[in-house]
Coordinates of N, CA and C in Angstrom, one line a residue:
M1 N 96.4 7.8 114.4 CA 97.2 8.9 114.3 C 97.3 9.6 115.7
S2 N 98.5 10.0 116.1 CA 98.6 10.6 117.4 C 98.3 12.1 117.4
N3 N 98.1 12.7 118.6 CA 97.8 14.1 118.7 C 99.1 14.8 119.1
L4 N 99.8 15.3 118.1 CA 101.1 16.0 118.4 C 100.7 17.5 118.3
P5 N 101.4 18.3 119.1 CA 101.1 19.7 119.1 C 101.6 20.4 117.8
N6 N 101.0 21.5 117.4 CA 101.4 22.3 116.3 C 102.8 22.9 116.5
C7 N 103.5 23.2 115.5 CA 104.8 23.8 115.6 C 104.7 25.2 116.3
P8 N 105.5 25.4 117.4 CA 105.4 26.7 118.1 C 105.9 27.9 117.3
K9 N 106.7 27.6 116.2 CA 107.2 28.8 115.4 C 106.3 29.1 114.3
C10 N 105.9 28.2 113.5 CA 105.1 28.5 112.3 C 103.6 27.9 112.4
N11 N 103.3 27.3 113.5 CA 101.9 26.7 113.8 C 101.5 25.7 112.7
S12 N 102.5 25.0 112.1 CA 102.2 23.9 111.2 C 101.6 22.7 111.9
E13 N 100.7 22.1 111.3 CA 100.1 20.9 112.0 C 100.8 19.6 111.6
Y14 N 101.8 19.7 110.7 CA 102.4 18.5 110.2 C 103.7 18.1 110.9
T15 N 103.7 18.2 112.2 CA 104.8 17.8 113.1 C 104.9 16.3 113.2
Y16 N 106.1 15.8 113.4 CA 106.4 14.4 113.6 C 107.4 14.2 114.7
E17 N 107.4 13.0 115.3 CA 108.4 12.6 116.3 C 109.6 12.0 115.7
D18 N 110.8 12.3 116.3 CA 112.0 11.7 116.0 C 112.8 11.4 117.3
G19 N 112.6 10.3 117.8 CA 113.1 10.0 119.2 C 112.4 10.8 120.2
S20 N 113.1 11.6 121.0 CA 112.5 12.4 122.0 C 112.1 13.8 121.5
L21 N 112.4 14.1 120.2 CA 112.2 15.4 119.7 C 111.0 15.5 118.8
L22 N 110.3 16.6 118.7 CA 109.3 16.9 117.7 C 109.9 17.8 116.6
I23 N 109.6 17.5 115.4 CA 110.2 18.2 114.3 C 109.1 18.7 113.3
C24 N 109.3 20.0 112.9 CA 108.4 20.6 111.9 C 109.0 20.5 110.5
P25 N 108.4 19.8 109.6 CA 109.0 19.7 108.2 C 108.9 21.0 107.4
E26 N 108.0 21.9 107.8 CA 107.9 23.1 107.0 C 108.9 24.2 107.3
C27 N 109.3 24.4 108.6 CA 110.3 25.4 109.0 C 111.5 24.8 109.6
G28 N 111.5 23.5 109.9 CA 112.7 22.8 110.4 C 113.0 23.0 111.9
H29 N 112.0 23.6 112.6 CA 112.1 23.8 114.0 C 112.1 22.4 114.8
E30 N 113.0 22.3 115.8 CA 113.0 21.1 116.6 C 112.8 21.5 118.0
W31 N 112.0 20.7 118.8 CA 111.7 21.0 120.2 C 111.3 19.7 120.9
S32 N 111.3 19.7 122.2 CA 111.0 18.5 123.0 C 109.6 18.7 123.6
L33 N 109.0 17.7 124.0 CA 107.7 17.8 124.7 C 107.8 18.5 126.0
E34 N 108.9 18.4 126.7 CA 109.1 19.1 127.9 C 109.1 20.6 127.7
A35 N 109.6 21.1 126.6 CA 109.6 22.5 126.3 C 108.2 23.0 126.1
V36 N 107.3 22.1 125.5 CA 105.9 22.5 125.3 C 105.2 22.6 126.7
A37 N 105.5 21.7 127.6 CA 104.9 21.7 128.9 C 105.3 23.0 129.7
E38 N 106.6 23.3 129.6 CA 107.1 24.5 130.3 C 106.5 25.8 129.7
E39 N 106.3 25.9 128.4 CA 105.7 27.0 127.8 C 104.3 27.2 128.2
E40 N 103.5 26.1 128.4 CA 102.2 26.2 128.9 C 102.1 26.7 130.3
E41 N 103.1 26.4 131.1 CA 103.1 26.7 132.5 C 103.5 28.2 132.8
R42 N 104.2 28.8 131.8 CA 104.7 30.2 132.0 C 103.5 31.1 132.1
V43 N 103.4 31.8 133.2 CA 102.3 32.8 133.3 C 103.0 34.1 133.7
I44 N 102.7 35.2 133.0 CA 103.3 36.5 133.3 C 102.1 37.4 133.7
K45 N 102.3 38.1 134.9 CA 101.3 38.9 135.4 C 101.7 40.4 135.5
D46 N 100.8 41.3 135.4 CA 101.1 42.7 135.6 C 101.2 43.1 137.0
A47 N 101.3 44.4 137.3 CA 101.5 44.9 138.7 C 100.3 44.6 139.6
N48 N 99.1 44.5 139.0 CA 97.9 44.2 139.7 C 97.6 42.7 139.8
G49 N 98.4 41.8 139.2 CA 98.2 40.4 139.3 C 97.3 39.9 138.1
N50 N 97.0 40.7 137.2 CA 96.2 40.2 136.0 C 97.2 39.5 135.0
V51 N 96.7 38.4 134.5 CA 97.5 37.6 133.6 C 97.6 38.3 132.2
L52 N 98.8 38.4 131.7 CA 99.1 39.1 130.4 C 99.2 38.0 129.3
S53 N 98.8 38.4 128.1 CA 99.0 37.5 127.0 C 99.5 38.4 125.8
D54 N 100.0 37.7 124.8 CA 100.4 38.4 123.5 C 99.3 39.2 122.9
G55 N 99.6 40.4 122.5 CA 98.6 41.3 121.9 C 97.8 42.2 122.8
D56 N 98.1 42.1 124.1 CA 97.4 42.9 125.1 C 97.8 44.4 125.0
T57 N 97.0 45.3 125.5 CA 97.4 46.7 125.6 C 97.6 47.0 127.1
V58 N 98.7 47.6 127.4 CA 99.0 47.9 128.8 C 99.4 49.4 129.0
T59 N 99.4 49.8 130.2 CA 99.8 51.2 130.6 C 101.0 51.1 131.5
V60 N 101.9 52.0 131.4 CA 103.1 52.1 132.3 C 102.6 52.8 133.5
I61 N 103.0 52.2 134.7 CA 102.5 52.7 136.0 C 103.4 53.6 136.7
K62 N 104.7 53.8 136.2 CA 105.6 54.7 136.9 C 106.6 55.2 135.8
D63 N 107.2 56.4 136.1 CA 108.1 56.9 135.1 C 109.3 56.0 135.1
L64 N 109.8 55.7 133.9 CA 110.9 54.8 133.7 C 112.0 55.4 132.9
K65 N 113.2 55.4 133.4 CA 114.4 55.9 132.6 C 114.7 54.9 131.5
V66 N 115.0 55.5 130.3 CA 115.3 54.7 129.1 C 116.8 54.6 129.0
K67 N 117.3 53.4 129.1 CA 118.7 53.2 129.0 C 119.2 53.6 127.6
G68 N 120.3 54.3 127.6 CA 120.9 54.8 126.4 C 120.3 56.1 125.8
S69 N 119.4 56.7 126.6 CA 118.7 57.9 126.2 C 118.6 58.8 127.4
S70 N 118.4 60.1 127.1 CA 118.2 61.0 128.2 C 116.7 61.2 128.5
S71 N 115.9 60.6 127.7 CA 114.4 60.8 127.9 C 113.9 59.8 128.9
T72 N 112.7 60.0 129.3 CA 112.0 59.2 130.3 C 110.6 58.7 129.7
L73 N 110.3 57.4 130.0 CA 109.0 56.9 129.6 C 108.0 57.3 130.7
K74 N 107.1 58.1 130.4 CA 106.2 58.7 131.4 C 105.1 57.7 131.9
Q75 N 104.7 57.9 133.1 CA 103.6 57.2 133.7 C 102.3 57.4 132.9
G76 N 101.6 56.4 132.6 CA 100.3 56.5 131.8 C 100.5 56.3 130.3
T77 N 101.8 56.1 129.9 CA 102.0 55.8 128.5 C 101.3 54.5 128.1
K78 N 100.6 54.5 127.0 CA 99.8 53.3 126.6 C 100.7 52.6 125.6
V79 N 100.8 51.3 125.8 CA 101.6 50.4 125.0 C 100.7 49.3 124.4
K80 N 100.5 49.3 123.0 CA 99.6 48.4 122.4 C 100.4 47.2 121.8
N81 N 99.7 46.1 121.7 CA 100.2 44.9 121.0 C 101.5 44.4 121.6
I82 N 101.5 44.1 122.9 CA 102.8 43.6 123.5 C 103.0 42.1 123.1
R83 N 104.3 41.7 123.3 CA 104.7 40.3 123.0 C 105.5 39.8 124.2
L84 N 105.1 38.7 124.7 CA 105.7 38.1 125.9 C 106.9 37.3 125.5
V85 N 108.0 37.5 126.2 CA 109.2 36.8 126.0 C 109.8 36.3 127.3
D86 N 110.8 35.4 127.2 CA 111.5 34.9 128.4 C 112.6 35.9 128.8
G87 N 112.9 35.9 130.1 CA 114.0 36.8 130.5 C 113.6 37.8 131.6
D88 N 114.5 38.6 132.0 CA 114.3 39.6 133.0 C 113.3 40.6 132.6
H89 N 113.4 41.2 131.4 CA 112.5 42.1 130.8 C 111.6 41.2 129.9
N90 N 110.4 40.9 130.4 CA 109.6 39.9 129.7 C 108.5 40.4 128.8
I91 N 108.5 41.7 128.4 CA 107.6 42.2 127.5 C 108.4 42.9 126.4
D92 N 108.2 42.6 125.1 CA 108.7 43.3 124.0 C 107.6 44.1 123.3
C93 N 107.9 45.3 122.9 CA 106.9 46.2 122.4 C 107.5 47.3 121.6
K94 N 106.6 48.0 120.9 CA 107.0 49.2 120.2 C 106.2 50.4 120.8
I95 N 106.9 51.4 121.2 CA 106.3 52.6 121.8 C 106.4 53.8 120.9
D96 N 105.3 54.5 120.6 CA 105.4 55.6 119.7 C 106.3 56.7 120.4
G97 N 107.2 57.2 119.6 CA 108.2 58.2 120.0 C 109.5 57.6 120.6
F98 N 109.5 56.3 120.9 CA 110.6 55.6 121.5 C 111.2 54.5 120.6
G99 N 110.3 53.8 119.9 CA 110.7 52.6 119.1 C 110.6 51.3 119.9
A100 N 111.3 50.3 119.4 CA 111.3 49.0 120.0 C 111.9 49.0 121.4
M101 N 111.3 48.3 122.4 CA 111.7 48.4 123.8 C 111.3 47.1 124.5
S102 N 112.0 46.8 125.6 CA 111.7 45.7 126.5 C 111.3 46.3 127.8
L103 N 110.2 45.8 128.4 CA 109.7 46.3 129.7 C 109.6 45.1 130.7
K104 N 109.6 45.4 131.9 CA 109.3 44.4 133.0 C 107.8 44.5 133.2
S105 N 107.2 43.3 133.4 CA 105.8 43.2 133.6 C 105.3 43.9 135.0
E106 N 106.3 44.0 135.9 CA 105.9 44.6 137.2 C 105.7 46.1 137.1
Y107 N 106.0 46.8 136.0 CA 105.8 48.2 135.8 C 104.7 48.6 134.8
V108 N 103.8 47.6 134.5 CA 102.7 47.9 133.7 C 101.4 47.3 134.3
K109 N 100.3 47.9 133.8 CA 99.0 47.3 134.2 C 98.2 47.1 132.9
K110 N 97.4 46.1 132.9 CA 96.6 45.7 131.8 C 95.4 46.6 131.7
L111 N 95.0 47.0 130.4 CA 93.8 47.8 130.2 C 92.6 46.9 129.9

């Protein structure tokens, strides 16, 4: 039996190969081995160079204007349970008083 990675969506261990793709029979997700290698290489760092991971707590290091609102996200705002995503704004989170928001990792520091 080969060592195939678990499904990145549902973490099922019952993945199988179909040509160059890996398939999860439980959720139907399909991905390639190259995508798994790229995901492992992705490293997101905060303003101080500390490596961030899902579930970390961070603090905003500068006042940030909130698009679509007249309010400002103040320096020192604590953000709990972040989720890392791909893109320009690589942190998804919920902030008390603001709701769901995307942040850039260069404007936060890890606690």
